[in-house]
Every structure is written in C-alpha cells, then in structure tokens.
PDB file of N, CA and C in Angstrom:
ATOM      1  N   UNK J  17       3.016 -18.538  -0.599  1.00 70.00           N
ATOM      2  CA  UNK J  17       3.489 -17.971  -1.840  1.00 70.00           C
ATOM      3  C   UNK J  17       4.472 -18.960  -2.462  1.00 70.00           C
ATOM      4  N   UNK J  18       4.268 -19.015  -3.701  1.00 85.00           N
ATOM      5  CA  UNK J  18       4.908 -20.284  -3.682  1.00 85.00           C
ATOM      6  C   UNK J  18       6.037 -19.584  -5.015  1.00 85.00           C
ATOM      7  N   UNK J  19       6.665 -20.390  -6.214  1.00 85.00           N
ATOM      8  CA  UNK J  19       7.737 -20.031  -6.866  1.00 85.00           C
ATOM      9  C   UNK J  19       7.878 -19.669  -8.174  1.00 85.00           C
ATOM     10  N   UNK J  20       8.221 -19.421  -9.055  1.00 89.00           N
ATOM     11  CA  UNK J  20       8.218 -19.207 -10.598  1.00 89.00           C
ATOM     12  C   UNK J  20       9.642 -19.316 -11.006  1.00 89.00           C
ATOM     13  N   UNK J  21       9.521 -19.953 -11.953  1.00 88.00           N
ATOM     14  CA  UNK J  21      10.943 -19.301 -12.731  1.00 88.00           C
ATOM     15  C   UNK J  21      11.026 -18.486 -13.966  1.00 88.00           C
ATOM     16  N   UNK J  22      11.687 -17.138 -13.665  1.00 85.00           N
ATOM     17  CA  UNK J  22      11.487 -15.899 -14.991  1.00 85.00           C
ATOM     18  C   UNK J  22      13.248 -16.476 -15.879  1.00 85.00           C
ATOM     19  N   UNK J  23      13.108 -16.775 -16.929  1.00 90.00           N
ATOM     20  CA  UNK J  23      14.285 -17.110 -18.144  1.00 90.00           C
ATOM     21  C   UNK J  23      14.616 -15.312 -18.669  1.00 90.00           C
ATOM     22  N   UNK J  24      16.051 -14.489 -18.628  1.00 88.00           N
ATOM     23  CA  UNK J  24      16.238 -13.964 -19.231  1.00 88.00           C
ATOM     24  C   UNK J  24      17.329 -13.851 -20.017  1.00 88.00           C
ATOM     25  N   UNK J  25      17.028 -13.290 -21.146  1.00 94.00           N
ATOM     26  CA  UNK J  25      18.064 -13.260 -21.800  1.00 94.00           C
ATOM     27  C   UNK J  25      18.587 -11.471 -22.504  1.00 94.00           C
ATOM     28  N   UNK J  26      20.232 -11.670 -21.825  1.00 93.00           N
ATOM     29  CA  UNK J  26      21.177 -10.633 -21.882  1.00 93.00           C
ATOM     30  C   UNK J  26      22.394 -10.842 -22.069  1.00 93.00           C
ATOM     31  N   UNK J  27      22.722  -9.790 -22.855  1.00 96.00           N
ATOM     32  CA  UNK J  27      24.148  -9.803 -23.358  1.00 96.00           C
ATOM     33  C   UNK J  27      25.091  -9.906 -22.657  1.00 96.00           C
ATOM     34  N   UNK J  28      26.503 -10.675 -22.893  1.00 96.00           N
ATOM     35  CA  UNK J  28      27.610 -10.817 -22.233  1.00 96.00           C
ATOM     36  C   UNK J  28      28.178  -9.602 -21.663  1.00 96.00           C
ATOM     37  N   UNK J  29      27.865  -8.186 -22.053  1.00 96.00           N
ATOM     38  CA  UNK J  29      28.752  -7.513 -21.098  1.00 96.00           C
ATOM     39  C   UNK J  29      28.001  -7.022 -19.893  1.00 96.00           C
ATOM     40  N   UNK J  30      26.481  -7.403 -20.357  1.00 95.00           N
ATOM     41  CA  UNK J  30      25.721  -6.651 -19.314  1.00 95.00           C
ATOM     42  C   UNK J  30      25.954  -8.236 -17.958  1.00 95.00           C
ATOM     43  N   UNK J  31      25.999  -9.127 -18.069  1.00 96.00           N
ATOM     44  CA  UNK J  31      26.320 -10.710 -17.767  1.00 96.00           C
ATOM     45  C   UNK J  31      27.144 -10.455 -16.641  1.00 96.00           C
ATOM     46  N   UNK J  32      28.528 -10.083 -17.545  1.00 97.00           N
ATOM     47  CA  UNK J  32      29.998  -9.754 -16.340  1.00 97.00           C
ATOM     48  C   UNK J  32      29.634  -9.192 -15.605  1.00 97.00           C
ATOM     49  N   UNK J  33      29.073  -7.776 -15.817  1.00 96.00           N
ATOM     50  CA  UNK J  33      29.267  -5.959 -14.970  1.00 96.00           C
ATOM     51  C   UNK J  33      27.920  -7.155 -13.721  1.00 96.00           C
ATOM     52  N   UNK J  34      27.133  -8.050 -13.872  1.00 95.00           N
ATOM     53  CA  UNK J  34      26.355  -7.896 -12.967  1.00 95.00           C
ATOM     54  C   UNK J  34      26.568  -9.476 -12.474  1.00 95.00           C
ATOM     55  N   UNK J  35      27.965 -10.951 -12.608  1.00 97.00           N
ATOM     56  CA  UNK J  35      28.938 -11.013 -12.471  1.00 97.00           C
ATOM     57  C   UNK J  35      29.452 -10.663 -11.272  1.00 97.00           C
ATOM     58  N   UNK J  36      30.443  -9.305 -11.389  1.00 97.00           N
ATOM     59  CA  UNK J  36      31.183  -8.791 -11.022  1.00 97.00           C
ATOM     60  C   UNK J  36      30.642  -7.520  -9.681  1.00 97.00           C
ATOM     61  N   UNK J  37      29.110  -7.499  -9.577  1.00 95.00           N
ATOM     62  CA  UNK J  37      28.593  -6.495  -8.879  1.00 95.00           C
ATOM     63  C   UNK J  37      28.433  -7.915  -7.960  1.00 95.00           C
ATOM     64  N   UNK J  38      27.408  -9.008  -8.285  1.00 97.00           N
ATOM     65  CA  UNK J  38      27.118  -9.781  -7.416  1.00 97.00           C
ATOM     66  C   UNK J  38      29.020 -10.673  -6.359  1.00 97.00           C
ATOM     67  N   UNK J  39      29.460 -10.795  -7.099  1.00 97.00           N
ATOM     68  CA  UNK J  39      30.947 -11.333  -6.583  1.00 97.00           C
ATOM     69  C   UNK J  39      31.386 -10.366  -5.588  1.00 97.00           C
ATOM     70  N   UNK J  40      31.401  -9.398  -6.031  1.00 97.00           N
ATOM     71  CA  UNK J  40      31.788  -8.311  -4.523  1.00 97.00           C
ATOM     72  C   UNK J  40      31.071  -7.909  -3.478  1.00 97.00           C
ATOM     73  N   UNK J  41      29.823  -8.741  -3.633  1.00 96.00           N
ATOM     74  CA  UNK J  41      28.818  -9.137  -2.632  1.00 96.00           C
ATOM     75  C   UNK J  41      28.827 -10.402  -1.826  1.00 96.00           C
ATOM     76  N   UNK J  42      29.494 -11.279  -2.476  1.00 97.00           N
ATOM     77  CA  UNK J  42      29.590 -12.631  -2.183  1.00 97.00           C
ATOM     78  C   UNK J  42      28.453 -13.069  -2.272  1.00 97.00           C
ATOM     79  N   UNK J  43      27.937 -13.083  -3.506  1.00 96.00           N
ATOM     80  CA  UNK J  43      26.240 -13.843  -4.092  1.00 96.00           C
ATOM     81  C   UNK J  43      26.876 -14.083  -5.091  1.00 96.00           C
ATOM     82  N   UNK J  44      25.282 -14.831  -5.569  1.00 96.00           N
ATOM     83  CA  UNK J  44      25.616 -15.368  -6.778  1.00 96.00           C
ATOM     84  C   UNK J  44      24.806 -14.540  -7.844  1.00 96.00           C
ATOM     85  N   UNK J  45      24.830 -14.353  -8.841  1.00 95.00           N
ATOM     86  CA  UNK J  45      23.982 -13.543  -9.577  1.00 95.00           C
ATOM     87  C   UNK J  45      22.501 -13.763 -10.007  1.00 95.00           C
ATOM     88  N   UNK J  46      22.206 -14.602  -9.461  1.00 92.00           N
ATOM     89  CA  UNK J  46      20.538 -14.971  -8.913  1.00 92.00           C
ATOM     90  C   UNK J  46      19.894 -14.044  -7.647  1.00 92.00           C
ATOM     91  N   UNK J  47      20.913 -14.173  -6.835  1.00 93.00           N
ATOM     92  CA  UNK J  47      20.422 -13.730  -5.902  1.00 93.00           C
ATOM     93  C   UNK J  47      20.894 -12.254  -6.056  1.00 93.00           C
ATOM     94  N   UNK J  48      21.664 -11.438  -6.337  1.00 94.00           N
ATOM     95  CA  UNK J  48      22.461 -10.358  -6.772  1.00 94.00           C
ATOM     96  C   UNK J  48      20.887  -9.708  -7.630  1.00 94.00           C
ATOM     97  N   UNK J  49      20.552 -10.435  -8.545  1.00 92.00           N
ATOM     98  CA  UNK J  49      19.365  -9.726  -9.489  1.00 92.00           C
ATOM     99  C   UNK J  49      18.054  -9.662  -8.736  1.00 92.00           C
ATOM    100  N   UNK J  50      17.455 -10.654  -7.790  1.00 90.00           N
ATOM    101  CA  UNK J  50      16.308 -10.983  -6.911  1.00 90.00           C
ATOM    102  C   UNK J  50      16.600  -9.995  -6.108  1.00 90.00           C
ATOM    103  N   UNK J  51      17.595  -9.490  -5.356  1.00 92.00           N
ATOM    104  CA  UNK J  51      18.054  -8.654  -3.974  1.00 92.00           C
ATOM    105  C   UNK J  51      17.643  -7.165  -4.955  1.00 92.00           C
ATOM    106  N   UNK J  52      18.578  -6.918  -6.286  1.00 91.00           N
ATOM    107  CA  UNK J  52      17.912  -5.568  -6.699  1.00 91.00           C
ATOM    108  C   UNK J  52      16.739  -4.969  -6.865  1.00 91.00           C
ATOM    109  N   UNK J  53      16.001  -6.324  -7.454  1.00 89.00           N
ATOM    110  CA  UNK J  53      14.560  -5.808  -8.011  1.00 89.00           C
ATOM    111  C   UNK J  53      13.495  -5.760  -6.882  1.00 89.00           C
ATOM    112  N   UNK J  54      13.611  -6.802  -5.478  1.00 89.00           N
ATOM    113  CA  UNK J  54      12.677  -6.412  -4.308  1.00 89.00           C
ATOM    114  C   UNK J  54      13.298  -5.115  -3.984  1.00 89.00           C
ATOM    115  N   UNK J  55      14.691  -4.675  -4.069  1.00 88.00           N
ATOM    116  CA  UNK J  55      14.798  -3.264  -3.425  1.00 88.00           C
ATOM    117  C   UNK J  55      13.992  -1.930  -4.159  1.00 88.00           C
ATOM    118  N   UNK J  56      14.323  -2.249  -5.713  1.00 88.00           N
ATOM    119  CA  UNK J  56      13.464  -2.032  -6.477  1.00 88.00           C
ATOM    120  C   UNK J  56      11.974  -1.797  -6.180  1.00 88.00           C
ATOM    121  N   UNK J  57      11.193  -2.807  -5.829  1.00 86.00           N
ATOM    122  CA  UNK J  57       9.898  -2.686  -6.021  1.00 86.00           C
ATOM    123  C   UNK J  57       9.460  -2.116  -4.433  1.00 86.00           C
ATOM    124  N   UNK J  58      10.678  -2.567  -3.394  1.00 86.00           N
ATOM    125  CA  UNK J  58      10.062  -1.292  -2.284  1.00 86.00           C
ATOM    126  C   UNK J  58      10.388  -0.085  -2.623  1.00 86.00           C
ATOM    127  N   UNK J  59      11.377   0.277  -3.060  1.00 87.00           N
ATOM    128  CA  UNK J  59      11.390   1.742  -3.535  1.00 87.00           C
ATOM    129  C   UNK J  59      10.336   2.126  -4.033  1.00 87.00           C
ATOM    130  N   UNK J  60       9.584   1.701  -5.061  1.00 88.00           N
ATOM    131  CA  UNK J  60       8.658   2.729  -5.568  1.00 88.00           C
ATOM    132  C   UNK J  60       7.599   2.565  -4.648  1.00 88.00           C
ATOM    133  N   UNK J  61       7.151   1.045  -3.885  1.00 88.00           N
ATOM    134  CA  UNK J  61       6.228   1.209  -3.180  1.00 88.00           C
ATOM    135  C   UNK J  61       5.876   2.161  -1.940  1.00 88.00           C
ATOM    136  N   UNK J  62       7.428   2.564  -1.456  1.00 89.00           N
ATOM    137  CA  UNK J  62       7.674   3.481  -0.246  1.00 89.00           C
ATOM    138  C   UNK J  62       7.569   4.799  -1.020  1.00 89.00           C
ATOM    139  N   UNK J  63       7.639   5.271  -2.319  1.00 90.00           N
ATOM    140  CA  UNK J  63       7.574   6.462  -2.883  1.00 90.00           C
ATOM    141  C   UNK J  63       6.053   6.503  -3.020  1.00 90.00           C
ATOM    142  N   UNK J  64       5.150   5.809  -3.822  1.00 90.00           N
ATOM    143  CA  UNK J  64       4.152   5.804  -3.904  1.00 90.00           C
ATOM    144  C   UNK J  64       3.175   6.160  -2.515  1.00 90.00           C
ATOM    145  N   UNK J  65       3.410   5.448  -1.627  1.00 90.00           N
ATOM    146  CA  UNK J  65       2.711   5.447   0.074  1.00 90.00           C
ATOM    147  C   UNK J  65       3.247   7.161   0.739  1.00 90.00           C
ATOM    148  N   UNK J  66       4.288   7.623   0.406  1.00 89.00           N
ATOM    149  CA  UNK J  66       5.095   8.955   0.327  1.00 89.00           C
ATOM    150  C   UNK J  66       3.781   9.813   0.024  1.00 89.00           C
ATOM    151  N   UNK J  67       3.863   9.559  -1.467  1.00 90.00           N
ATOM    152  CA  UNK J  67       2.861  10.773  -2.173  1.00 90.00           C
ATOM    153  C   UNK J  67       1.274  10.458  -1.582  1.00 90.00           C
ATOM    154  N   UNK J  68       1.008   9.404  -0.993  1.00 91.00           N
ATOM    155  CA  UNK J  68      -0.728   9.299  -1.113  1.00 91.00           C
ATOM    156  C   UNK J  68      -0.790  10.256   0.536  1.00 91.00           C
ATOM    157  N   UNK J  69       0.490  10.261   1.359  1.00 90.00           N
ATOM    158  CA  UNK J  69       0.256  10.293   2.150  1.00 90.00           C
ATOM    159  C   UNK J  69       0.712  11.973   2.456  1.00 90.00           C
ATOM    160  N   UNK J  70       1.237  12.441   1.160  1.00 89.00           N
ATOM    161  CA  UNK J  70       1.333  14.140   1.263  1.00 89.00           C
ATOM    162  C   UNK J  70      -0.273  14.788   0.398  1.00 89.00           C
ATOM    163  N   UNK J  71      -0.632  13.771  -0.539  1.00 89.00           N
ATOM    164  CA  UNK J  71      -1.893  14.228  -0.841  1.00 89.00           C
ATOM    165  C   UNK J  71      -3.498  14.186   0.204  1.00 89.00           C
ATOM    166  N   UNK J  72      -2.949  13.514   1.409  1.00 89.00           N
ATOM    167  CA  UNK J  72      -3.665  13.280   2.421  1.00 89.00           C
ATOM    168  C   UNK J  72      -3.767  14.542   3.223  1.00 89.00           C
ATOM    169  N   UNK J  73      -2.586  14.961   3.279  1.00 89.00           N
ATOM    170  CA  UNK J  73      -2.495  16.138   4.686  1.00 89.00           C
ATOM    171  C   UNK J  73      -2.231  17.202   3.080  1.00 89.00           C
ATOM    172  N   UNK J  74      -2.518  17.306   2.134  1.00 86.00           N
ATOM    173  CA  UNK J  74      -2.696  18.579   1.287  1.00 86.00           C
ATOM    174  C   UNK J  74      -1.098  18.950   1.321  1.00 86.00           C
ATOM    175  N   UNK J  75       0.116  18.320   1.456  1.00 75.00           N
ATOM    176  CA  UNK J  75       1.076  19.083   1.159  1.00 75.00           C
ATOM    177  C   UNK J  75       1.576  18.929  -0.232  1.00 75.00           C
ATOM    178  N   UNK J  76       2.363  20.125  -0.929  1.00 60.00           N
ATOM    179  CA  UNK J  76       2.649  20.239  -2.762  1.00 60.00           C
ATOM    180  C   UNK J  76       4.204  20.455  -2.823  1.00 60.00           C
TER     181      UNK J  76
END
C-alpha cells in the first residue's frame, strides 16, 4: 500500500482547536488528523459488521 497526499484547506480557528487537541497528545497535527479519521473509519466499519451480523441471527 503505498502513499497519497490529501491538501486541505481550513480555517484558522478550526487550525488551533485541532493545534491544540493534537499538542496535548504530543503529535503533530498530521498525525492528530490521520489517528482521527482511521478511528473514524473503524468505527463505522465495526458498526456496519454490528448490524450485518444482528440481521444474520434476526435480532431488531
């Protein structure tokens, strides 16, 4: 798997607040935004695998 680079662009206060989330992590805000969005995308994937697997055994 190899790499990409995604360019975004956001406003200065949204900048700081995420800044200031990654700093009290001791990251940098690269990695602060990469760390949210894989948590991100297992979340829904573990929600999704959730539901296929209550529509399996019929529970509502």
């Amino acid at each position: 798997m190899g790499t990409s680079v995604l360019s975004l662009r956001i406003d200065g206060e949204l900048l700081e607040r995420l800044r200031d989330h990654a700093a009290k992590r001791g990251m940098s805000v690269q990695d602060y935004v990469i760390r949210t969005l894989v948590r991100d995308d297992f979340d829904e994937r573990f929600q999704t695998a959730v539901d296929e697997t209550e529509k399996f055994y019929g529970v509502t």
